[in-house]
Structures are given as structure tokens and as C-alpha cells.
XYZ file of C-alpha atoms in Angstrom:
633
model
C 34.857 13.265 40.962
C 38.157 12.805 42.754
C 41.228 13.690 40.741
C 44.845 12.676 41.257
C 47.305 15.518 40.803
C 50.790 14.543 39.635
C 53.812 16.466 38.399
C 51.878 17.221 35.238
C 48.914 18.514 37.201
C 46.578 15.733 36.061
C 46.971 12.140 34.899
C 45.762 10.886 31.550
C 43.058 8.929 33.374
C 41.471 12.199 34.394
C 41.038 13.154 30.754
C 39.301 9.903 29.960
C 37.220 10.172 33.129
C 36.104 13.643 32.084
C 35.035 12.528 28.645
C 37.935 14.261 26.861
C 38.626 11.776 24.068
C 40.339 14.276 21.827
C 43.957 13.706 20.813
C 46.208 14.761 23.670
C 49.696 16.106 23.175
C 52.573 14.133 24.663
C 53.827 17.229 26.459
C 52.680 17.233 30.143
C 52.024 20.957 30.111
C 49.943 20.544 26.969
C 47.850 17.892 28.730
C 46.522 20.530 31.079
C 46.028 23.004 28.240
C 44.078 20.490 26.148
C 42.161 19.324 29.187
C 41.096 22.847 30.027
C 40.118 23.510 26.447
C 37.880 20.474 26.378
C 36.354 21.249 29.765
C 35.711 24.870 28.826
C 33.691 23.617 25.875
C 31.626 21.442 28.192
C 31.014 24.071 30.889
C 27.507 24.751 29.604
C 26.658 21.045 29.963
C 28.292 20.606 33.365
C 25.619 19.659 35.899
C 27.562 18.183 38.776
C 29.314 20.227 41.451
C 32.447 18.147 41.022
C 32.667 19.091 37.348
C 32.622 22.817 38.121
C 35.099 22.522 40.958
C 37.401 20.410 38.813
C 37.387 23.062 36.123
C 38.186 25.791 38.637
C 41.000 23.879 40.304
C 42.490 22.893 36.969
C 42.464 26.528 35.948
C 44.290 27.468 39.130
C 46.920 24.776 38.636
C 47.300 25.658 34.975
C 47.811 29.310 35.915
C 50.497 28.285 38.410
C 52.314 26.122 35.874
C 51.977 28.443 32.901
C 52.927 31.667 34.697
C 56.419 32.610 35.785
C 57.055 31.939 39.498
C 57.616 34.719 41.986
C 61.376 34.102 42.234
C 61.676 35.048 38.573
C 59.269 38.001 38.514
C 59.721 39.113 42.150
C 55.977 38.798 42.544
C 53.906 36.365 44.561
C 51.785 33.631 42.949
C 48.730 35.603 44.009
C 49.931 38.645 42.084
C 50.824 36.436 39.127
C 47.233 35.246 38.825
C 45.473 38.515 39.621
C 44.916 39.140 35.919
C 43.227 35.753 35.426
C 39.767 36.888 36.454
C 38.084 34.042 34.557
C 39.534 31.544 37.019
C 37.041 32.552 39.729
C 39.241 32.583 42.789
C 36.476 32.046 45.319
C 36.239 30.054 48.531
C 34.985 26.919 46.758
C 38.115 26.866 44.624
C 40.413 27.288 47.624
C 38.488 24.718 49.623
C 38.723 22.110 46.880
C 42.376 22.965 46.170
C 43.171 22.483 49.870
C 41.677 18.987 49.701
C 43.819 17.868 46.788
C 46.961 19.793 47.807
C 48.640 16.850 49.532
C 48.019 14.661 46.479
C 50.250 16.827 44.259
C 53.447 14.831 43.932
C 55.514 17.503 42.193
C 57.314 19.722 44.761
C 57.288 22.727 42.431
C 53.542 22.677 41.771
C 52.658 21.786 45.357
C 54.774 24.626 46.761
C 53.337 27.244 44.451
C 49.762 26.046 44.981
C 50.238 26.052 48.762
C 51.788 29.507 48.608
C 48.743 30.708 46.659
C 46.411 29.202 49.253
C 48.358 30.820 52.081
C 48.160 34.278 50.532
C 44.675 34.284 49.035
C 42.607 31.974 51.232
C 41.479 34.061 54.219
C 38.754 32.862 56.576
C 35.963 34.930 58.079
C 38.177 35.952 61.005
C 40.829 37.337 58.656
C 43.315 34.525 59.211
C 45.440 32.928 56.539
C 45.890 29.223 55.931
C 48.900 28.398 58.145
C 48.877 24.714 57.165
C 49.257 25.690 53.504
C 52.156 27.954 54.489
C 53.943 25.030 56.152
C 53.393 22.848 53.088
C 54.750 25.624 50.859
C 57.896 25.954 52.989
C 58.718 22.242 52.968
C 57.917 21.954 49.239
C 60.196 24.894 48.437
C 63.020 23.350 50.467
C 62.688 20.041 48.632
C 62.701 21.826 45.289
C 65.717 23.895 46.367
C 67.620 20.719 47.216
C 66.938 19.414 43.733
C 68.107 22.622 42.026
C 71.275 23.190 44.044
C 72.788 19.921 42.854
C 73.419 21.633 39.525
C 76.225 24.166 39.331
C 74.354 26.748 37.262
C 70.943 26.298 38.927
C 71.601 27.907 42.281
C 69.476 31.020 41.577
C 66.104 29.167 41.644
C 67.258 27.291 44.745
C 68.123 30.538 46.509
C 64.821 32.166 45.565
C 62.891 29.224 47.033
C 64.901 29.317 50.249
C 64.464 33.081 50.487
C 60.714 32.722 50.017
C 60.565 29.910 52.597
C 62.337 32.031 55.183
C 59.996 34.925 54.423
C 56.911 32.774 54.987
C 58.373 31.324 58.202
C 58.946 34.840 59.530
C 55.391 35.863 58.603
C 53.741 32.933 60.408
C 56.295 33.106 63.256
C 57.002 29.398 63.194
C 60.292 29.016 65.074
C 60.585 25.292 64.357
C 60.260 25.713 60.597
C 62.630 28.664 60.723
C 65.264 26.508 62.394
C 64.644 23.830 59.785
C 65.381 26.331 57.014
C 68.507 27.585 58.804
C 69.694 24.005 59.271
C 69.167 23.423 55.539
C 71.250 26.505 54.719
C 74.037 25.608 57.123
C 74.201 22.005 55.964
C 74.695 23.391 52.469
C 77.432 25.925 53.082
C 79.305 24.797 56.198
C 82.271 22.531 55.357
C 83.206 19.818 57.829
C 86.533 21.360 58.865
C 87.883 23.062 61.926
C 86.868 26.729 62.272
C 90.477 27.846 62.612
C 91.701 25.851 59.629
C 92.833 27.364 56.370
C 91.171 25.182 53.727
C 92.309 24.746 50.178
C 89.950 24.855 47.234
C 89.996 21.050 47.103
C 89.161 20.780 50.825
C 86.173 23.035 50.445
C 84.983 21.214 47.345
C 85.178 17.867 49.134
C 83.206 19.018 52.177
C 80.221 20.945 50.838
C 77.280 19.926 48.718
C 77.534 22.469 45.940
C 80.063 23.815 43.476
C 82.009 26.405 45.442
C 82.824 28.394 42.317
C 79.181 29.454 42.138
C 77.942 32.393 44.210
C 75.391 30.293 46.041
C 77.268 30.325 49.397
C 77.706 34.099 49.109
C 74.015 34.836 48.619
C 73.052 32.391 51.379
C 75.450 34.063 53.832
C 74.075 37.442 52.806
C 70.511 36.162 53.313
C 71.409 35.012 56.809
C 72.959 38.415 57.481
C 69.897 40.320 56.252
C 67.530 38.109 58.223
C 69.742 38.516 61.328
C 69.971 34.757 61.764
C 73.676 34.228 61.104
C 75.875 34.546 64.183
C 78.996 36.639 63.493
C 81.318 34.316 65.429
C 80.428 31.493 63.015
C 79.721 33.215 59.718
C 82.606 35.697 59.811
C 85.308 32.985 60.016
C 83.349 30.830 57.555
C 83.386 33.583 54.940
C 87.109 34.036 55.547
C 87.650 30.301 55.009
C 85.915 30.523 51.667
C 88.018 33.587 50.819
C 91.214 31.656 51.571
C 90.090 28.896 49.254
C 89.265 31.360 46.496
C 92.668 33.018 46.912
C 94.473 29.730 46.486
C 92.454 29.088 43.369
C 93.228 32.578 41.996
C 89.533 33.536 41.975
C 90.003 37.136 43.065
C 86.457 38.342 42.452
C 84.923 35.608 44.610
C 87.587 36.194 47.254
C 86.622 39.867 47.403
C 82.905 39.068 47.732
C 83.509 36.595 50.569
C 85.704 39.099 52.404
C 82.980 41.745 52.100
C 80.498 39.302 53.667
C 82.990 38.571 56.464
C 83.507 42.275 57.168
C 79.721 42.739 57.475
C 79.521 40.063 60.154
C 82.528 41.447 62.026
C 80.967 44.890 61.969
C 77.790 43.505 63.475
C 79.872 41.842 66.194
C 81.751 45.121 66.763
C 85.002 43.296 66.131
C 86.622 46.375 64.577
C 90.103 44.928 64.306
C 88.964 41.930 62.266
C 86.692 44.158 60.201
C 89.615 46.452 59.399
C 91.717 43.445 58.363
C 89.035 41.974 56.097
C 88.306 45.355 54.501
C 91.978 45.785 53.673
C 92.234 42.253 52.301
C 89.150 42.947 50.192
C 90.946 45.977 48.765
C 93.987 43.785 48.027
C 91.767 41.384 46.090
C 90.261 44.245 44.076
C 93.730 45.593 43.243
C 94.957 42.163 42.159
C 91.811 41.691 40.082
C 92.399 45.060 38.377
C 95.990 44.103 37.540
C 94.840 40.771 36.121
C 92.330 42.484 33.831
C 94.941 44.878 32.431
C 97.499 42.085 32.051
C 95.169 40.150 29.735
C 95.669 42.606 26.894
C 96.970 46.143 27.565
C 95.659 47.330 24.181
C 91.953 46.695 24.906
C 90.279 49.818 26.361
C 87.316 48.076 27.986
C 89.647 46.091 30.265
C 91.005 49.357 31.668
C 87.477 50.514 32.476
C 86.759 47.293 34.376
C 90.106 47.665 36.158
C 89.247 51.256 37.130
C 85.950 50.040 38.583
C 87.812 47.457 40.686
C 90.251 50.095 41.926
C 87.301 52.265 42.976
C 86.062 49.258 45.003
C 89.513 49.064 46.584
C 89.473 52.783 47.432
C 86.054 52.452 49.074
C 87.208 49.469 51.123
C 90.379 51.270 52.223
C 88.392 54.380 53.153
C 86.093 52.268 55.329
C 89.108 50.642 56.980
C 90.678 54.053 57.499
C 87.477 55.295 59.130
C 87.636 52.373 61.557
C 91.284 53.151 62.319
C 90.443 56.816 63.047
C 87.421 55.984 65.176
C 89.203 53.456 67.376
C 92.639 55.055 67.513
C 94.645 52.590 65.422
C 97.210 55.282 64.631
C 99.716 53.100 62.779
C 96.970 51.648 60.611
C 95.576 55.123 59.926
C 98.779 56.542 58.466
C 99.482 53.367 56.524
C 95.963 53.260 55.050
C 96.104 56.906 53.983
C 99.308 56.180 52.072
C 97.666 53.182 50.441
C 94.629 55.214 49.414
C 96.861 57.802 47.721
C 98.799 55.051 45.969
C 95.622 53.386 44.643
C 94.293 56.758 43.481
C 97.478 57.334 41.498
C 97.140 53.874 39.999
C 93.499 54.619 39.127
C 94.552 57.820 37.352
C 97.265 55.904 35.503
C 94.722 53.339 34.289
C 92.436 56.176 33.189
C 95.153 57.742 31.093
C 96.347 54.437 29.657
C 92.791 53.372 28.898
C 91.973 56.557 27.023
C 95.305 56.363 25.204
C 94.397 52.847 24.061
C 90.865 53.981 23.282
C 91.494 57.024 21.126
C 95.112 57.077 19.970
C 94.064 58.786 16.748
C 93.329 62.127 18.383
C 95.712 61.784 21.310
C 98.618 61.525 18.895
C 97.643 64.693 17.035
C 99.416 67.296 19.134
C 97.962 70.790 18.897
C 100.426 73.550 17.978
C 99.157 77.012 18.926
C 102.294 78.807 17.691
C 101.204 79.576 14.093
C 97.793 80.723 15.294
C 99.253 83.035 17.940
C 101.356 84.764 15.272
C 98.151 85.840 13.514
C 97.109 87.904 16.558
C 100.094 90.225 16.383
C 99.260 93.805 15.372
C 95.524 93.373 14.772
C 92.564 95.276 16.241
C 90.356 94.054 19.044
C 87.469 93.062 16.797
C 89.831 91.310 14.407
C 91.291 89.418 17.377
C 87.805 88.351 18.482
C 86.817 87.249 14.965
C 90.132 85.405 14.513
C 89.559 83.557 17.791
C 86.009 82.687 16.752
C 87.272 81.371 13.417
C 88.974 78.361 15.050
C 87.088 75.397 13.522
C 85.132 72.787 15.466
C 85.450 69.057 14.972
C 82.415 67.330 13.463
C 80.488 64.352 14.757
C 81.871 62.272 11.876
C 85.396 62.703 13.246
C 84.487 61.197 16.600
C 82.354 58.450 15.064
C 85.367 57.487 12.971
C 87.495 57.246 16.106
C 84.912 55.011 17.776
C 84.686 52.921 14.605
C 88.419 52.340 14.757
C 88.054 51.297 18.368
C 85.314 48.792 17.492
C 87.601 47.271 14.875
C 90.522 47.160 17.286
C 88.636 45.788 20.323
C 86.492 42.702 19.511
C 84.868 42.820 22.974
C 83.336 46.228 22.313
C 80.023 44.878 21.005
C 79.661 42.639 24.085
C 80.762 45.244 26.596
C 77.787 47.489 25.901
C 77.309 51.184 26.670
C 79.092 51.142 30.034
C 81.500 54.030 29.586
C 83.387 56.458 31.760
C 81.901 59.899 32.180
C 84.195 62.899 31.760
C 84.668 63.179 35.548
C 86.187 59.696 35.704
C 83.229 57.829 37.187
C 81.786 54.700 35.632
C 78.394 55.497 34.162
C 75.413 53.199 34.440
C 74.493 50.843 31.632
C 71.579 51.915 29.477
C 68.709 49.541 28.763
C 68.832 49.928 25.005
C 71.392 47.606 23.409
C 71.091 48.652 19.787
C 74.247 49.451 17.862
C 73.617 53.196 18.002
C 73.042 53.217 21.759
C 76.285 51.295 22.269
C 78.467 53.602 20.197
C 76.879 56.967 21.037
C 78.060 57.127 24.685
C 81.579 56.394 23.475
C 81.286 59.186 20.889
C 80.277 61.637 23.637
C 83.081 60.492 25.925
C 85.690 60.842 23.179
C 84.370 64.280 22.203
C 84.639 65.573 25.782
C 88.204 64.286 26.073
C 89.019 65.929 22.755
C 87.515 69.288 23.765
C 89.475 69.310 27.013
C 92.730 68.423 25.240
C 92.116 71.012 22.552
C 91.549 73.735 25.124
C 94.578 72.798 27.230
C 96.970 72.599 24.298
C 95.509 74.971 21.709
C 92.524 77.151 22.569
C 93.643 78.017 26.094
C 96.917 79.688 25.024
C 95.100 81.552 22.231
C 92.365 82.865 24.582
C 94.960 83.824 27.185
C 97.016 85.659 24.532
C 93.905 87.519 23.344
C 92.950 88.638 26.857
C 96.450 89.721 27.802
C 97.343 91.582 24.607
C 93.957 93.059 23.689
C 92.151 94.926 26.463
C 88.649 93.762 25.548
C 86.028 96.081 27.057
C 82.236 95.995 27.135
C 81.897 98.126 23.975
C 83.938 95.601 21.986
C 81.744 92.724 23.119
C 78.584 94.751 22.475
C 79.691 95.314 18.876
C 79.922 91.568 18.402
C 76.635 90.669 20.106
C 74.544 93.354 18.384
C 75.489 91.955 15.000
C 74.316 88.395 15.723
C 70.967 87.321 14.308
C 70.761 84.335 16.710
C 70.315 86.440 19.863
C 66.627 87.177 20.624
C 65.320 90.645 21.361
C 65.835 91.767 24.919
C 68.576 89.212 25.644
C 71.682 90.921 24.285
C 72.807 92.207 27.683
C 73.019 88.652 29.082
C 75.251 87.576 26.196
C 77.397 90.723 26.564
C 77.938 90.132 30.279
C 78.570 86.412 29.778
C 81.181 86.910 27.056
C 82.805 89.765 28.973
C 83.069 87.523 32.060
C 85.099 85.083 29.971
C 87.405 87.846 28.777
C 87.986 88.592 32.476
C 88.808 84.950 33.342
C 85.477 84.434 35.188
C 84.214 81.506 33.144
C 81.977 80.114 35.923
C 79.960 83.339 35.835
C 79.889 83.109 32.046
C 78.387 79.599 32.160
C 75.603 80.611 34.535
C 74.739 83.604 32.354
C 75.043 81.992 28.929
C 73.639 78.449 29.360
C 70.023 79.581 30.048
C 70.215 82.136 27.236
C 71.412 79.540 24.730
C 68.384 77.439 25.682
C 66.002 80.353 25.169
C 67.662 81.448 21.914
C 67.493 77.875 20.549
C 63.836 77.679 21.475
C 63.074 80.984 19.723
C 64.988 79.961 16.588
C 63.063 76.683 16.301
C 59.709 78.329 16.958
C 60.413 80.962 14.303
C 61.192 78.232 11.767
C 58.005 76.378 12.672
C 55.867 79.507 12.460
C 57.222 80.346 9.007
C 56.260 76.933 7.587
C 52.520 76.170 7.444
C 53.103 72.387 7.449
C 55.356 72.567 10.484
C 52.925 74.887 12.242
C 50.109 72.329 11.928
C 52.321 69.545 13.234
C 53.651 71.561 16.173
C 50.623 73.698 16.984
C 50.299 72.341 20.520
C 53.991 72.870 21.166
C 53.760 76.523 20.113
C 51.204 77.156 22.869
C 53.794 76.143 25.500
C 56.253 79.017 26.105
C 58.883 76.607 27.520
C 58.871 74.183 24.585
C 61.041 72.806 23.257
C 63.510 72.403 26.105
C 67.229 72.416 25.398
C 67.537 68.597 25.546
C 64.663 68.341 23.075
C 66.139 71.002 20.802
C 69.550 69.331 20.682
C 68.650 65.626 20.905
C 65.418 65.137 18.960
C 66.302 64.747 15.252
C 63.576 67.061 13.904
C 64.473 69.954 16.204
C 68.224 69.372 15.871
C 67.913 69.527 12.105
C 66.081 72.884 12.337
C 68.706 74.267 14.691
C 71.491 72.994 12.427
C 70.047 75.002 9.569
C 70.659 78.105 11.696
C 73.887 77.312 13.550
C 75.470 74.486 11.594
C 75.829 70.785 12.476
C 79.197 71.151 14.237
C 77.916 73.769 16.707
C 74.714 71.832 17.443
C 76.685 68.622 18.032
C 79.190 70.418 20.299
C 76.441 72.068 22.353
C 74.651 68.748 22.688
C 77.734 66.926 23.969
C 78.762 69.670 26.388
C 75.360 70.736 27.721
C 72.863 67.871 27.773
C 74.468 64.463 27.199
C 74.842 62.336 30.327
C 77.862 60.600 28.833
C 79.245 63.995 27.814
C 79.568 67.129 29.906
C 75.901 67.400 31.012
C 76.869 70.943 31.961
C 73.358 72.391 31.864
C 72.100 69.935 34.485
C 75.202 69.980 36.673
C 75.683 73.758 36.689
C 72.036 74.782 37.024
C 71.351 72.288 39.840
C 74.489 73.064 41.829
C 76.107 69.688 41.196
C 79.269 70.975 39.513
C 82.358 71.583 41.616
C 84.573 74.654 41.502
C 87.046 72.735 39.389
C 84.406 71.781 36.826
C 82.965 75.313 36.554
C 86.419 76.726 35.918
C 87.632 73.806 33.848
C 88.381 73.266 30.156
C 84.847 72.155 29.234
C 83.285 75.391 30.503
C 85.880 77.385 28.624
C 85.085 75.400 25.475
C 81.382 76.162 25.910
C 82.201 79.866 26.269
C 84.241 79.651 23.057
C 81.300 78.046 21.190
C 78.956 80.843 22.340
C 81.506 83.405 21.171
C 81.587 81.603 17.841
C 77.780 81.802 17.601
C 77.771 85.522 18.353
C 80.470 86.147 15.733
C 78.644 84.420 12.916
C 77.430 87.788 11.638
C 80.071 90.052 13.165
C 80.136 93.478 11.447
C 83.266 94.861 9.847
C 85.509 97.082 12.063
C 84.622 100.183 10.011
C 80.887 99.563 10.419
C 81.249 98.963 14.137
C 83.211 102.199 14.551
C 80.569 104.181 12.662
C 77.805 102.708 14.814
């Protein structure tokens, strides 16, 4: 039985011819589904070879139409249908599919079927079907031409062109490769002089697609990656597009075109033009940052986007400066270094303004250490230590309230997602989870870190400095504190004594390296003791108790069950503070950064490390003995 394949896969005549008289849906894709269902019911009665082959080919075509194509899943049609074992991908199927391939009138279906044949149909000599590869290429190009006529449909068109070029490279068909390149160039090259400076209207009138899409950018990048685009043509072309975008005030697109141009100039070793395009790209990023802030200076998320653009500008200027140093452009070198410093200052200004707009509630509350310092006059060493440890911590509710106010103030917050600045000023990656809690929690951590640093600089720092300078704390004083703490495990007191004493001697980096591992071990012991004392908890965590390294510090502080146990020992404020400082990626992440050598000298001697040292001192002072008892001991 000969079948005629159309855009729907099969015509209605095929259903009648196959004896499928059941009601058929009007949807073309449902025709195939119903047809397969009817044929599957008749498989036991099928006696002719044509019937079996028809079923197999229909299954293949249905799999191609029903599954997502490789440009959406980044997988090949062969990989898409690997899980469809019932479709019996054998040589008879491929042979029959090859016969009807040219009868498929739909470019989409024909291209995907030919691509499948090319990848999966291998003869006895191990060769692939080159004819099917050529059909797939031409079908993909036709389908790309149909998609690129729509402004928002350039992504499928690009994926088909990218796949076509990949197949052409695999089969080493120079003629088809040139055909694909000609298709690309006819799409993106405007009919204007290479040295002209086109306007947005000129570009729009001379190319086949909407220039405000990124289709020309990705095509130029594809030509660059495939080493097919000549720099003397594509470099000026990208600059022409950039000029048009600049006239239309589309700074982001201008920057992307200039980056493409600089890539081509670098390949051509035209360092002077590369330097110029890199610097112009930085100019576009700076202008884009200013435009974001100018929209509404009270919205914090706009400052974060602006900071990201300024970081792009700094990277571009650094690259240009490297070119100037390498090739002896001395005037450019000094000028670029000045520009880099200027952009860095602007980046810092945006950081400060963004955080001021983000959390004005705690920025406006100035800390006054004067009244607290007066309490340290004329008291003993142990009283000074206990008075220092009595400084209260802020709770998680305080920071959640600040973030709640920000959500109310900035309507874009819910759309902006959990892309927040880490405490070191870098833009953190976006998390996959988009629930409300995952969106607000990184902001809570970021606000808490900023608050801890401000509190130390304006309040705790002067108090600690006053204590160290006016009370000569020695090892015996610290030992009196540590020996009275029930949280410190047996055999670990000396580590805590040395860590706290290092802080009293201004060596906070040493204190962090001594105390962070001991806090992890002490937290683990406290949780295990609570589990062992409760028969129900022991049954639930029996396997965990057999592991001497469980739970880890991230587990102890982040998992609700363990955090609740630890809070019953230390209190919620201390557990929250340790979590933000030690293990949260959007917080200090001090445990990871310090223990893996990632923290700089500035970080290890900075306010956050001092705040951690203060929290450990607070833990050790929770059961501090009275001065009389300590003296007697």
C-alpha cells in the first residue's frame, strides 16, 4: 500500500484505505494519533508486508511530530525517539521511510524525518545516509525562511540553520555549506555601502527581518564560531548595526553588536579597531546603566541591573587596556586606566545608593556606642567580657520585615526573582526555585550581612576595641569563660580559648580558622545528644548517628528539624546569625570561603569575621560563672 505523506503526516484517504472508519478528530495531529490507535488494534490481523511497514513508518512520523525537536531540547531526533522502543527502528522501517521521504510536503516533518534517517540509518559498511542529510539541510533552510519572517520567531529559525550547518560540516559538503552561508548573508547583510553609517530606518528597509530582534547577532556569532565569517566583512557589518542601534537608543543591542565586532577584529589581529570597539561597548554599557537608574531612582532592583552593566563596562575597558599595554598604545593606556577607576567609583556609588533604597529602615538607624562604652568604666575583666557578650542580636523577623517593606515599595520585586548581590558586591546567580520563599530569602541574607557589617563598624567595633585597650584580657580570663559553657564539647575547650584570645589580640583571621570548625563539631554534638535522649528521634535518625560527620554544619543550620533542635540550645537569633554568616551563599558563606582558601585578607580581617567572633563569644558566655566563683576556681 502506497501512502501519501502531507503536512499532517497522512491524508484522510489513508485512513479509509486502511479500514479505519472510526470518527476522526479534525485536528491534523489527532489524525495520526487516531490512525495509529486503529492500526495498533489491527496489528494481530495484519497479513501484508505493506500493512506492517505502514504501521512502523507512521509510528516514526508520529514520534517526530509528537516529540519536541532537537532545537528545543538540544537533542537530536534520534535521541528524542530512543525511548520509543515499540517503534521498532530497524532497517525495514528506514528503508520504507526513505522511499516516502520525498513525498512529505511539510518542510518541518521532512527535515526531521531526514535528519533521523541520516543519524540512525547506517549501512553494512558503517556509512550514513548522505542523501537524507542533504534533504534535511534544505528542508531546515526552507523552514527557517518561514520562521524568520515573524519578529518573535527567530529562535526556531536560528536552531534550524545551526543544525543545517552542523550537518554540512559533518558530511563535508562544501556546496551545501556555501548555500547555508549565502542564506545567512542574504538575511543579515543590508544593501548599503560598507563604509556607510546607516540609520535604523536604512537598516530596516534593507534586510529581511526585524532588526530589533537578536537574530542578526546570533547569526554573526554562529559564523564566528564556525570560522566562516571573514573579519573584514563581518566586523564592519556589526559596527553598522551598532550605529543603527545607537541612533535608535537601543543601548543593549548596540553593546552586543560591538562585542561581536570586537571578536572579529581580534581574529583579524586588528588591535586598534578592537580597542575602539571594546571602548565603545563600555560606553554603551555605561549609558545603559544610567538609563536604568534614571527610570526610577527609588527602585533597588534597577541599581542591581545597573551595577551588572557597569561590571560589563569594566571588563570591556580592562580588555582594551590590555591591548593598549601589549601593543604600546601609551596614551590609550593611561586614559583607559583613568576610565576604569572612574567606572569603579560609579559602581560603588550605585551599590551604596541601591542598598540605601533597598533597606532605608536599618540604614537610617544610626548606632550610638557612647552609652554602652560608659558601662565599661571601672568594671572587672570578666564583667567587661559578659557586658560585651550581652549586646543583643537582631532576629530573623527584623530582616524579613525589612524585605517585606521592600516588596511593598518595589512592584518589580516579584518579577525580578532571587538575583541579588552577594556581600562582596558581585551579582549572584539566579536560583532555579521561584517560590515566594526562595525569592525573599536571598534578600533577607543580603540585608542581614549588610546590617552586621554596619553594626560592627558603628557599634560593636568601638566597644570591642575599648574592651581590648582598657582591659588586658589574658588566657586565664578567657579560660574562665570557656570552662563555664555547656555548649563546648569535651576535649575542645583549648580551641575555643585560643580562638577567643586571638580576637582579643586583634588576630581575627586566626580566630575564624580556629573557631569555625569547632562550632561545626559542637553543633553536631549538641544535635546528636538531643537525638540520643529522645527514643522517637533516635529511631528516626539511627542511620545518621552511625556517621561521625553527620550532620554537617549546613545541615545543622539550614534543615528545619536540625535548626529547631539547635535553637533549643542556643536560641533562634544565634542560629539564624550563624547560618547567614557561615553557610548561606547569599550571606557570608564564611565556612566555605575561609576553609577552602577563597577569602581574601580583607575578608578574613573584615567586619563579618569580627561579628562571627562576637557570636562565638556570646555562645561561650551563656553560662559564664560569677567573678567570685571564677576567682575561687
